[in-house]
């Protein structure tokens, strides 16, 4: 597991979560703005900008669903699950998009099912 992938997924989720929640942007605009900025920052580096900006974008998917469903602990857990699943699903898809969407969807679903089954939940602050 690549530590950079985990950190980027966490950064994407938390930054989208807080930008959408505190700056009166909707979650879609927050995700789009932050993903473009992440790509532009990663472009001149030695990292694979397409791969790592996709991981950030997938993390922002989690941040988009989190303000209404999750608190910060569940957001954190879902981001970690996403990073692990994304890395393991890439070989089964032709492009990043399929693994990206499936990983983000499943990570949010896993955390939602865990909450329904009684997993501890962080308190939401309004």
CSV table of N, CA, C and O in Angstrom, one decimal:
chain,number,residue,atom,x,y,z
A,1,UNK,N,0.8,-1.2,0.0
A,1,UNK,CA,0.0,0.0,0.0
A,1,UNK,C,0.9,1.2,0.0
A,1,UNK,O,1.8,1.3,0.8
A,2,UNK,N,0.6,2.1,-0.9
A,2,UNK,CA,1.4,3.3,-1.0
A,2,UNK,C,0.9,4.4,-0.1
A,2,UNK,O,-0.3,4.8,-0.1
A,3,UNK,N,1.8,4.9,0.8
A,3,UNK,CA,1.4,5.9,1.8
A,3,UNK,C,0.9,7.2,1.1
A,3,UNK,O,0.0,7.9,1.6
A,4,UNK,N,1.5,7.6,-0.1
A,4,UNK,CA,1.0,8.8,-0.8
A,4,UNK,C,-0.4,8.6,-1.2
A,4,UNK,O,-1.2,9.6,-1.1
A,5,UNK,N,-0.8,7.4,-1.6
A,5,UNK,CA,-2.2,7.2,-2.0
A,5,UNK,C,-3.2,7.4,-0.8
A,5,UNK,O,-4.2,8.1,-1.0
A,6,UNK,N,-2.8,6.9,0.3
A,6,UNK,CA,-3.6,7.1,1.5
A,6,UNK,C,-3.7,8.5,1.9
A,6,UNK,O,-4.8,9.0,2.2
A,7,UNK,N,-2.6,9.2,1.9
A,7,UNK,CA,-2.6,10.6,2.3
A,7,UNK,C,-3.4,11.5,1.3
A,7,UNK,O,-4.2,12.4,1.7
A,8,UNK,N,-3.3,11.2,0.0
A,8,UNK,CA,-4.1,11.9,-1.0
A,8,UNK,C,-5.6,11.7,-0.9
A,8,UNK,O,-6.4,12.6,-1.0
A,9,UNK,N,-6.0,10.4,-0.6
A,9,UNK,CA,-7.4,10.1,-0.4
A,9,UNK,C,-7.9,10.8,0.8
A,9,UNK,O,-9.0,11.4,0.8
A,10,UNK,N,-7.1,10.8,1.9
A,10,UNK,CA,-7.5,11.6,3.1
A,10,UNK,C,-7.6,13.1,2.9
A,10,UNK,O,-8.6,13.7,3.3
A,11,UNK,N,-6.7,13.6,2.2
A,11,UNK,CA,-6.7,15.0,1.9
A,11,UNK,C,-7.9,15.4,1.0
A,11,UNK,O,-8.5,16.4,1.2
A,12,UNK,N,-8.2,14.6,0.0
A,12,UNK,CA,-9.3,14.8,-0.9
A,12,UNK,C,-10.6,14.8,-0.1
A,12,UNK,O,-11.5,15.6,-0.3
A,13,UNK,N,-10.8,13.8,0.7
A,13,UNK,CA,-12.0,13.7,1.5
A,13,UNK,C,-12.2,14.8,2.5
A,13,UNK,O,-13.3,15.4,2.5
A,14,UNK,N,-11.2,15.1,3.3
A,14,UNK,CA,-11.3,16.1,4.3
A,14,UNK,C,-11.4,17.5,3.7
A,14,UNK,O,-12.2,18.3,4.2
A,15,UNK,N,-10.6,17.8,2.7
A,15,UNK,CA,-10.7,19.1,2.1
A,15,UNK,C,-12.1,19.4,1.5
A,15,UNK,O,-12.6,20.5,1.6
A,16,UNK,N,-12.6,18.4,0.8
A,16,UNK,CA,-13.9,18.6,0.2
A,16,UNK,C,-15.0,18.7,1.2
A,16,UNK,O,-15.9,19.5,1.2
A,17,UNK,N,-14.9,17.9,2.3
A,17,UNK,CA,-15.8,17.9,3.4
A,17,UNK,C,-15.9,19.3,4.0
A,17,UNK,O,-17.0,19.9,4.2
A,18,UNK,N,-14.7,19.9,4.3
A,18,UNK,CA,-14.7,21.2,5.0
A,18,UNK,C,-15.0,22.3,4.1
A,18,UNK,O,-15.7,23.3,4.5
A,19,UNK,N,-14.6,22.3,2.8
A,19,UNK,CA,-14.9,23.3,1.9
A,19,UNK,C,-16.4,23.4,1.6
A,19,UNK,O,-17.0,24.5,1.6
A,20,UNK,N,-17.0,22.2,1.4
A,20,UNK,CA,-18.4,22.2,1.2
A,20,UNK,C,-19.2,22.6,2.4
A,20,UNK,O,-20.3,23.2,2.3
A,21,UNK,N,-18.7,22.3,3.6
A,21,UNK,CA,-19.5,22.5,4.8
A,21,UNK,C,-19.3,23.9,5.3
A,21,UNK,O,-20.3,24.5,5.8
A,22,UNK,N,-18.2,24.5,5.2
A,22,UNK,CA,-17.9,25.8,5.9
A,22,UNK,C,-17.8,27.0,4.9
A,22,UNK,O,-17.8,28.1,5.4
A,23,UNK,N,-17.7,26.8,3.7
A,23,UNK,CA,-17.6,27.9,2.7
A,23,UNK,C,-18.8,28.1,1.8
A,23,UNK,O,-18.7,28.7,0.8
A,24,UNK,N,-19.9,27.4,2.2
A,24,UNK,CA,-21.2,27.6,1.5
A,24,UNK,C,-21.1,27.2,0.0
A,24,UNK,O,-21.9,27.7,-0.8
A,25,UNK,N,-20.2,26.4,-0.4
A,25,UNK,CA,-20.1,25.8,-1.7
A,25,UNK,C,-20.9,24.5,-1.6
A,25,UNK,O,-20.8,23.8,-0.6
A,26,UNK,N,-21.5,24.1,-2.7
A,26,UNK,CA,-22.0,22.7,-2.7
A,26,UNK,C,-20.9,21.7,-2.8
A,26,UNK,O,-19.8,22.1,-3.2
A,27,UNK,N,-21.2,20.5,-2.5
A,27,UNK,CA,-20.1,19.4,-2.5
A,27,UNK,C,-19.5,19.2,-3.9
A,27,UNK,O,-18.3,19.0,-4.1
A,28,UNK,N,-20.3,19.3,-5.0
A,28,UNK,CA,-19.9,19.1,-6.3
A,28,UNK,C,-18.9,20.2,-6.7
A,28,UNK,O,-17.8,19.8,-7.3
A,29,UNK,N,-19.2,21.4,-6.5
A,29,UNK,CA,-18.2,22.5,-6.8
A,29,UNK,C,-16.9,22.4,-6.0
A,29,UNK,O,-15.8,22.6,-6.5
A,30,UNK,N,-17.1,22.1,-4.7
A,30,UNK,CA,-15.9,21.9,-3.9
A,30,UNK,C,-15.0,20.8,-4.4
A,30,UNK,O,-13.8,21.0,-4.5
A,31,UNK,N,-15.6,19.7,-4.8
A,31,UNK,CA,-14.8,18.6,-5.3
A,31,UNK,C,-14.1,18.9,-6.6
A,31,UNK,O,-12.9,18.6,-6.8
A,32,UNK,N,-14.8,19.6,-7.5
A,32,UNK,CA,-14.3,20.0,-8.8
A,32,UNK,C,-13.1,21.0,-8.6
A,32,UNK,O,-12.0,20.8,-9.2
A,33,UNK,N,-13.3,22.0,-7.8
A,33,UNK,CA,-12.3,23.0,-7.6
A,33,UNK,C,-11.0,22.4,-7.0
A,33,UNK,O,-9.9,22.6,-7.5
A,34,UNK,N,-11.2,21.6,-6.0
A,34,UNK,CA,-10.1,21.0,-5.3
A,34,UNK,C,-9.4,20.0,-6.2
A,34,UNK,O,-8.1,19.9,-6.1
A,35,UNK,N,-10.1,19.2,-7.0
A,35,UNK,CA,-9.5,18.2,-7.8
A,35,UNK,C,-8.6,18.9,-8.9
A,35,UNK,O,-7.5,18.4,-9.3
A,36,UNK,N,-9.1,20.0,-9.5
A,36,UNK,CA,-8.3,20.7,-10.5
A,36,UNK,C,-7.1,21.3,-9.9
A,36,UNK,O,-6.0,21.2,-10.4
A,37,UNK,N,-7.2,21.8,-8.7
A,37,UNK,CA,-6.0,22.4,-8.0
A,37,UNK,C,-5.0,21.3,-7.7
A,37,UNK,O,-3.8,21.4,-7.9
A,38,UNK,N,-5.5,20.1,-7.2
A,38,UNK,CA,-4.6,19.0,-6.9
A,38,UNK,C,-3.9,18.5,-8.2
A,38,UNK,O,-2.7,18.3,-8.1
A,39,UNK,N,-4.6,18.5,-9.3
A,39,UNK,CA,-3.9,18.1,-10.5
A,39,UNK,C,-2.8,19.1,-11.0
A,39,UNK,O,-1.7,18.7,-11.3
A,40,UNK,N,-3.2,20.3,-10.8
A,40,UNK,CA,-2.2,21.4,-11.2
A,40,UNK,C,-1.0,21.4,-10.3
A,40,UNK,O,0.1,21.7,-10.7
A,41,UNK,N,-1.2,21.0,-9.0
A,41,UNK,CA,0.0,20.9,-8.1
A,41,UNK,C,0.8,19.7,-8.4
A,41,UNK,O,2.0,19.8,-8.4
A,42,UNK,N,0.2,18.6,-8.7
A,42,UNK,CA,0.9,17.3,-9.0
A,42,UNK,C,1.6,17.3,-10.4
A,42,UNK,O,2.5,16.6,-10.6
A,43,UNK,N,1.1,18.1,-11.3
A,43,UNK,CA,1.6,18.1,-12.7
A,43,UNK,C,3.1,18.3,-12.8
A,43,UNK,O,3.8,17.5,-13.5
A,44,UNK,N,3.6,19.3,-12.2
A,44,UNK,CA,5.1,19.5,-12.3
A,44,UNK,C,6.0,18.6,-11.4
A,44,UNK,O,7.2,18.7,-11.5
A,45,UNK,N,5.4,17.8,-10.6
A,45,UNK,CA,6.2,17.0,-9.7
A,45,UNK,C,6.6,15.7,-10.4
A,45,UNK,O,6.1,15.4,-11.5
A,46,UNK,N,7.3,14.9,-9.7
A,46,UNK,CA,7.8,13.6,-10.3
A,46,UNK,C,6.7,12.5,-10.1
A,46,UNK,O,6.9,11.4,-10.6
A,47,UNK,N,5.6,12.8,-9.4
A,47,UNK,CA,4.5,11.8,-9.2
A,47,UNK,C,3.8,11.7,-10.5
A,47,UNK,O,3.7,12.6,-11.3
A,48,UNK,N,3.1,10.6,-10.7
A,48,UNK,CA,2.2,10.3,-11.8
A,48,UNK,C,1.0,11.2,-11.6
A,48,UNK,O,0.1,10.8,-10.8
A,49,UNK,N,0.9,12.3,-12.2
A,49,UNK,CA,-0.2,13.3,-11.9
A,49,UNK,C,-1.5,12.7,-12.2
A,49,UNK,O,-2.5,12.9,-11.5
A,50,UNK,N,-1.7,11.9,-13.3
A,50,UNK,CA,-3.0,11.3,-13.6
A,50,UNK,C,-3.5,10.4,-12.5
A,50,UNK,O,-4.6,10.4,-12.1
A,51,UNK,N,-2.6,9.5,-12.1
A,51,UNK,CA,-2.9,8.5,-11.1
A,51,UNK,C,-3.2,9.2,-9.7
A,51,UNK,O,-4.3,8.9,-9.1
A,52,UNK,N,-2.3,10.0,-9.3
A,52,UNK,CA,-2.5,10.6,-7.9
A,52,UNK,C,-3.6,11.6,-7.9
A,52,UNK,O,-4.2,11.8,-6.8
A,53,UNK,N,-3.8,12.4,-8.9
A,53,UNK,CA,-4.9,13.3,-8.9
A,53,UNK,C,-6.3,12.5,-8.9
A,53,UNK,O,-7.3,12.9,-8.4
A,54,UNK,N,-6.3,11.3,-9.6
A,54,UNK,CA,-7.4,10.5,-9.6
A,54,UNK,C,-7.7,10.0,-8.1
A,54,UNK,O,-8.9,9.9,-7.7
A,55,UNK,N,-6.7,9.6,-7.4
A,55,UNK,CA,-6.8,9.2,-6.0
A,55,UNK,C,-7.4,10.3,-5.2
A,55,UNK,O,-8.3,10.1,-4.4
A,56,UNK,N,-6.9,11.5,-5.4
A,56,UNK,CA,-7.4,12.7,-4.7
A,56,UNK,C,-8.9,12.9,-5.0
A,56,UNK,O,-9.7,13.1,-4.2
A,57,UNK,N,-9.2,12.8,-6.3
A,57,UNK,CA,-10.6,12.9,-6.8
A,57,UNK,C,-11.5,11.9,-6.2
A,57,UNK,O,-12.6,12.2,-5.7
A,58,UNK,N,-11.1,10.7,-6.1
A,58,UNK,CA,-11.8,9.6,-5.4
A,58,UNK,C,-12.1,9.9,-3.9
A,58,UNK,O,-13.1,9.7,-3.4
A,59,UNK,N,-11.0,10.4,-3.3
A,59,UNK,CA,-11.2,10.9,-1.9
A,59,UNK,C,-12.3,12.0,-1.8
A,59,UNK,O,-13.0,12.0,-0.8
A,60,UNK,N,-12.3,12.8,-2.8
A,60,UNK,CA,-13.3,13.9,-2.8
A,60,UNK,C,-14.7,13.4,-2.9
A,60,UNK,O,-15.7,14.0,-2.4
A,61,UNK,N,-14.9,12.2,-3.6
A,61,UNK,CA,-16.2,11.6,-3.7
A,61,UNK,C,-16.7,11.3,-2.3
A,61,UNK,O,-17.8,11.4,-2.0
A,62,UNK,N,-15.8,10.8,-1.5
A,62,UNK,CA,-16.1,10.4,-0.1
A,62,UNK,C,-16.5,11.7,0.7
A,62,UNK,O,-17.5,11.7,1.4
A,63,UNK,N,-15.7,12.7,0.5
A,63,UNK,CA,-16.0,14.0,1.1
A,63,UNK,C,-17.3,14.6,0.7
A,63,UNK,O,-18.0,15.3,1.5
A,64,UNK,N,-17.8,14.3,-0.5
A,64,UNK,CA,-19.0,14.8,-1.0
A,64,UNK,C,-20.2,14.1,-0.3
A,64,UNK,O,-21.2,14.8,-0.1
A,65,UNK,N,-20.1,12.9,0.0
A,65,UNK,CA,-21.2,12.2,0.7
A,65,UNK,C,-21.2,12.4,2.2
A,65,UNK,O,-22.2,12.2,2.9
A,66,UNK,N,-20.0,12.7,2.7
A,66,UNK,CA,-19.9,12.8,4.2
A,66,UNK,C,-20.6,13.8,4.9
A,66,UNK,O,-21.1,13.6,6.0
A,67,UNK,N,-20.8,15.1,4.4
A,67,UNK,CA,-21.4,16.1,5.3
A,67,UNK,C,-22.8,15.7,5.8
A,67,UNK,O,-23.2,16.2,6.8
A,68,UNK,N,-23.5,14.9,5.0
A,68,UNK,CA,-24.9,14.6,5.5
A,68,UNK,C,-24.9,13.2,6.2
A,68,UNK,O,-25.9,12.9,6.8
A,69,UNK,N,-23.9,12.4,6.0
A,69,UNK,CA,-24.0,11.0,6.5
A,69,UNK,C,-22.9,10.7,7.6
A,69,UNK,O,-23.2,10.0,8.5
A,70,UNK,N,-21.8,11.3,7.5
A,70,UNK,CA,-20.6,10.9,8.3
A,70,UNK,C,-20.1,12.0,9.2
A,70,UNK,O,-20.2,13.2,8.9
A,71,UNK,N,-19.4,11.6,10.2
A,71,UNK,CA,-18.5,12.5,11.0
A,71,UNK,C,-17.1,12.3,10.6
A,71,UNK,O,-16.8,11.5,9.7
A,72,UNK,N,-16.2,12.9,11.3
A,72,UNK,CA,-14.8,12.8,10.8
A,72,UNK,C,-14.1,11.4,11.0
A,72,UNK,O,-13.3,11.0,10.2
A,73,UNK,N,-14.5,10.7,12.0
A,73,UNK,CA,-13.9,9.3,12.2
A,73,UNK,C,-14.4,8.4,11.0
A,73,UNK,O,-13.6,7.6,10.5
A,74,UNK,N,-15.6,8.5,10.7
A,74,UNK,CA,-16.1,7.6,9.6
A,74,UNK,C,-15.6,8.1,8.3
A,74,UNK,O,-15.3,7.3,7.4
A,75,UNK,N,-15.4,9.4,8.1
A,75,UNK,CA,-14.7,10.0,6.9
A,75,UNK,C,-13.3,9.4,6.8
A,75,UNK,O,-12.9,9.0,5.7
A,76,UNK,N,-12.6,9.4,7.9
A,76,UNK,CA,-11.2,8.9,7.9
A,76,UNK,C,-11.2,7.4,7.5
A,76,UNK,O,-10.5,7.0,6.6
A,77,UNK,N,-12.1,6.6,8.1
A,77,UNK,CA,-12.2,5.2,7.8
A,77,UNK,C,-12.5,4.9,6.4
A,77,UNK,O,-11.9,4.0,5.7
A,78,UNK,N,-13.5,5.6,5.9
A,78,UNK,CA,-13.9,5.4,4.5
A,78,UNK,C,-12.8,5.8,3.5
A,78,UNK,O,-12.6,5.1,2.5
A,79,UNK,N,-12.0,6.8,3.8
A,79,UNK,CA,-10.9,7.2,3.0
A,79,UNK,C,-9.8,6.1,2.9
A,79,UNK,O,-9.3,5.9,1.9
A,80,UNK,N,-9.5,5.5,4.1
A,80,UNK,CA,-8.5,4.5,4.1
A,80,UNK,C,-9.0,3.2,3.3
A,80,UNK,O,-8.3,2.7,2.5
A,81,UNK,N,-10.3,2.9,3.5
A,81,UNK,CA,-10.8,1.8,2.8
A,81,UNK,C,-10.8,2.1,1.3
A,81,UNK,O,-10.5,1.2,0.5
A,82,UNK,N,-11.1,3.3,0.9
A,82,UNK,CA,-11.1,3.7,-0.5
A,82,UNK,C,-9.7,3.5,-1.1
A,82,UNK,O,-9.5,2.9,-2.2
A,83,UNK,N,-8.7,4.0,-0.4
A,83,UNK,CA,-7.3,3.9,-0.9
A,83,UNK,C,-6.9,2.4,-1.1
A,83,UNK,O,-6.3,2.1,-2.2
A,84,UNK,N,-7.2,1.6,-0.2
A,84,UNK,CA,-6.8,0.1,-0.3
A,84,UNK,C,-7.6,-0.5,-1.4
A,84,UNK,O,-7.0,-1.2,-2.3
A,85,UNK,N,-8.9,-0.2,-1.5
A,85,UNK,CA,-9.7,-0.9,-2.6
A,85,UNK,C,-9.3,-0.4,-4.0
A,85,UNK,O,-9.2,-1.1,-4.9
A,86,UNK,N,-9.0,0.9,-4.1
A,86,UNK,CA,-8.6,1.5,-5.4
A,86,UNK,C,-7.3,0.8,-5.9
A,86,UNK,O,-7.2,0.4,-7.0
A,87,UNK,N,-6.4,0.7,-5.0
A,87,UNK,CA,-5.1,0.1,-5.4
A,87,UNK,C,-5.3,-1.4,-5.9
A,87,UNK,O,-4.6,-1.9,-6.8
A,88,UNK,N,-6.2,-2.1,-5.2
A,88,UNK,CA,-6.4,-3.5,-5.5
A,88,UNK,C,-7.4,-3.7,-6.7
A,88,UNK,O,-7.4,-4.8,-7.3
A,89,UNK,N,-8.2,-2.7,-7.1
A,89,UNK,CA,-9.1,-2.8,-8.2
A,89,UNK,C,-8.6,-2.3,-9.5
A,89,UNK,O,-9.1,-2.7,-10.6
A,90,UNK,N,-7.5,-1.5,-9.5
A,90,UNK,CA,-7.0,-1.0,-10.8
A,90,UNK,C,-6.6,-2.1,-11.8
A,90,UNK,O,-7.0,-1.9,-13.0
A,91,UNK,N,-6.1,-3.2,-11.4
A,91,UNK,CA,-5.7,-4.2,-12.4
A,91,UNK,C,-7.0,-4.8,-13.1
A,91,UNK,O,-6.8,-5.4,-14.2
A,92,UNK,N,-8.2,-4.7,-12.6
A,92,UNK,CA,-9.3,-5.3,-13.1
A,92,UNK,C,-10.1,-4.3,-14.0
A,92,UNK,O,-11.1,-4.7,-14.6
A,93,UNK,N,-9.7,-3.1,-14.1
A,93,UNK,CA,-10.4,-2.1,-15.0
A,93,UNK,C,-9.4,-1.5,-16.0
A,93,UNK,O,-8.2,-1.5,-15.8
A,94,UNK,N,-9.9,-1.1,-17.2
A,94,UNK,CA,-9.1,-0.6,-18.2
A,94,UNK,C,-8.6,0.8,-17.9
A,94,UNK,O,-7.5,1.2,-18.3
A,95,UNK,N,-9.3,1.6,-17.2
A,95,UNK,CA,-8.9,3.0,-16.8
A,95,UNK,C,-9.1,3.2,-15.3
A,95,UNK,O,-9.7,2.4,-14.7
A,96,UNK,N,-8.7,4.4,-14.9
A,96,UNK,CA,-8.8,4.7,-13.5
A,96,UNK,C,-10.3,4.9,-13.1
A,96,UNK,O,-10.7,4.7,-12.0
A,97,UNK,N,-11.1,5.4,-14.0
A,97,UNK,CA,-12.5,5.7,-13.7
A,97,UNK,C,-13.3,4.6,-13.1
A,97,UNK,O,-14.1,4.9,-12.2
A,98,UNK,N,-13.3,3.4,-13.7
A,98,UNK,CA,-14.0,2.3,-13.1
A,98,UNK,C,-13.6,2.0,-11.7
A,98,UNK,O,-14.5,1.9,-10.8
A,99,UNK,N,-12.3,1.8,-11.5
A,99,UNK,CA,-11.8,1.5,-10.1
A,99,UNK,C,-12.1,2.7,-9.2
A,99,UNK,O,-12.4,2.4,-8.0
A,100,UNK,N,-12.1,3.9,-9.7
A,100,UNK,CA,-12.3,5.1,-8.9
A,100,UNK,C,-13.8,5.1,-8.3
A,100,UNK,O,-14.0,5.2,-7.1
A,101,UNK,N,-14.7,4.9,-9.2
A,101,UNK,CA,-16.1,5.0,-8.8
A,101,UNK,C,-16.5,3.8,-7.9
A,101,UNK,O,-17.2,4.0,-6.9
A,102,UNK,N,-16.1,2.6,-8.3
A,102,UNK,CA,-16.4,1.4,-7.6
A,102,UNK,C,-15.8,1.5,-6.2
A,102,UNK,O,-16.5,1.2,-5.2
A,103,UNK,N,-14.6,1.9,-6.1
A,103,UNK,CA,-13.9,2.0,-4.8
A,103,UNK,C,-14.5,3.0,-3.9
A,103,UNK,O,-14.7,2.8,-2.7
A,104,UNK,N,-14.9,4.2,-4.4
A,104,UNK,CA,-15.5,5.2,-3.6
A,104,UNK,C,-16.9,4.8,-3.1
A,104,UNK,O,-17.2,4.9,-2.0
A,105,UNK,N,-17.7,4.2,-4.0
A,105,UNK,CA,-19.0,3.7,-3.7
A,105,UNK,C,-18.9,2.6,-2.6
A,105,UNK,O,-19.7,2.7,-1.6
A,106,UNK,N,-18.1,1.6,-2.8
A,106,UNK,CA,-18.0,0.5,-1.8
A,106,UNK,C,-17.5,1.0,-0.5
A,106,UNK,O,-18.0,0.5,0.5
A,107,UNK,N,-16.5,1.9,-0.5
A,107,UNK,CA,-16.0,2.3,0.8
A,107,UNK,C,-17.1,3.1,1.6
A,107,UNK,O,-17.2,2.9,2.8
A,108,UNK,N,-17.9,3.9,1.0
A,108,UNK,CA,-18.9,4.6,1.7
A,108,UNK,C,-20.0,3.6,2.1
A,108,UNK,O,-20.5,3.7,3.2
A,109,UNK,N,-20.3,2.6,1.2
A,109,UNK,CA,-21.3,1.6,1.6
A,109,UNK,C,-20.9,0.8,2.8
A,109,UNK,O,-21.7,0.5,3.7
A,110,UNK,N,-19.6,0.4,2.8
A,110,UNK,CA,-19.1,-0.4,3.9
A,110,UNK,C,-19.2,0.4,5.2
A,110,UNK,O,-19.7,-0.2,6.3
A,111,UNK,N,-18.9,1.6,5.2
A,111,UNK,CA,-19.0,2.4,6.4
A,111,UNK,C,-20.4,2.7,6.8
A,111,UNK,O,-20.8,2.6,8.0
A,112,UNK,N,-21.3,2.8,5.9
A,112,UNK,CA,-22.7,3.0,6.2
A,112,UNK,C,-23.3,1.8,6.8
A,112,UNK,O,-24.1,1.8,7.7
A,113,UNK,N,-23.0,0.6,6.2
A,113,UNK,CA,-23.5,-0.7,6.8
A,113,UNK,C,-22.9,-0.9,8.2
A,113,UNK,O,-23.7,-1.3,9.1
A,114,UNK,N,-21.7,-0.5,8.4
A,114,UNK,CA,-21.1,-0.7,9.7
A,114,UNK,C,-21.9,0.2,10.7
A,114,UNK,O,-22.1,-0.2,11.9
A,115,UNK,N,-22.2,1.4,10.3
A,115,UNK,CA,-23.0,2.3,11.2
A,115,UNK,C,-24.4,1.7,11.5
A,115,UNK,O,-24.8,1.7,12.6
A,116,UNK,N,-25.0,1.1,10.5
A,116,UNK,CA,-26.3,0.5,10.6
A,116,UNK,C,-26.2,-0.7,11.6
A,116,UNK,O,-27.1,-0.9,12.4
A,117,UNK,N,-25.1,-1.4,11.5
A,117,UNK,CA,-24.9,-2.6,12.4
A,117,UNK,C,-24.5,-2.2,13.8
A,117,UNK,O,-24.3,-3.1,14.6
A,118,UNK,N,-24.3,-0.9,14.0
A,118,UNK,CA,-24.0,-0.5,15.4
A,118,UNK,C,-22.6,0.0,15.7
A,118,UNK,O,-22.2,0.1,16.8
A,119,UNK,N,-21.8,0.2,14.6
A,119,UNK,CA,-20.4,0.7,14.8
A,119,UNK,C,-20.5,2.1,15.5
A,119,UNK,O,-21.4,2.8,15.2
A,120,UNK,N,-19.5,2.4,16.3
A,120,UNK,CA,-19.5,3.7,16.9
A,120,UNK,C,-19.5,4.8,15.8
A,120,UNK,O,-18.8,4.6,14.8
A,121,UNK,N,-20.1,5.9,16.1
A,121,UNK,CA,-20.2,7.0,15.1
A,121,UNK,C,-19.7,8.3,15.7
A,121,UNK,O,-20.0,8.6,16.9
A,122,UNK,N,-19.0,9.1,15.0
A,122,UNK,CA,-18.5,10.4,15.5
A,122,UNK,C,-19.7,11.3,15.4
A,122,UNK,O,-20.6,11.2,14.6
A,123,UNK,N,-19.7,12.3,16.4
A,123,UNK,CA,-20.8,13.2,16.4
A,123,UNK,C,-20.7,14.2,15.4
A,123,UNK,O,-19.6,14.7,15.1
A,124,UNK,N,-21.8,14.6,14.7
A,124,UNK,CA,-21.8,15.6,13.7
A,124,UNK,C,-21.9,17.0,14.4
A,124,UNK,O,-22.8,17.2,15.3
A,125,UNK,N,-21.1,17.9,14.0
A,125,UNK,CA,-21.2,19.3,14.5
A,125,UNK,C,-21.8,20.2,13.5
A,125,UNK,O,-21.4,20.2,12.3
A,126,UNK,N,-22.9,20.9,13.8
A,126,UNK,CA,-23.6,21.7,12.8
A,126,UNK,C,-23.0,23.1,12.8
A,126,UNK,O,-22.7,23.7,13.7
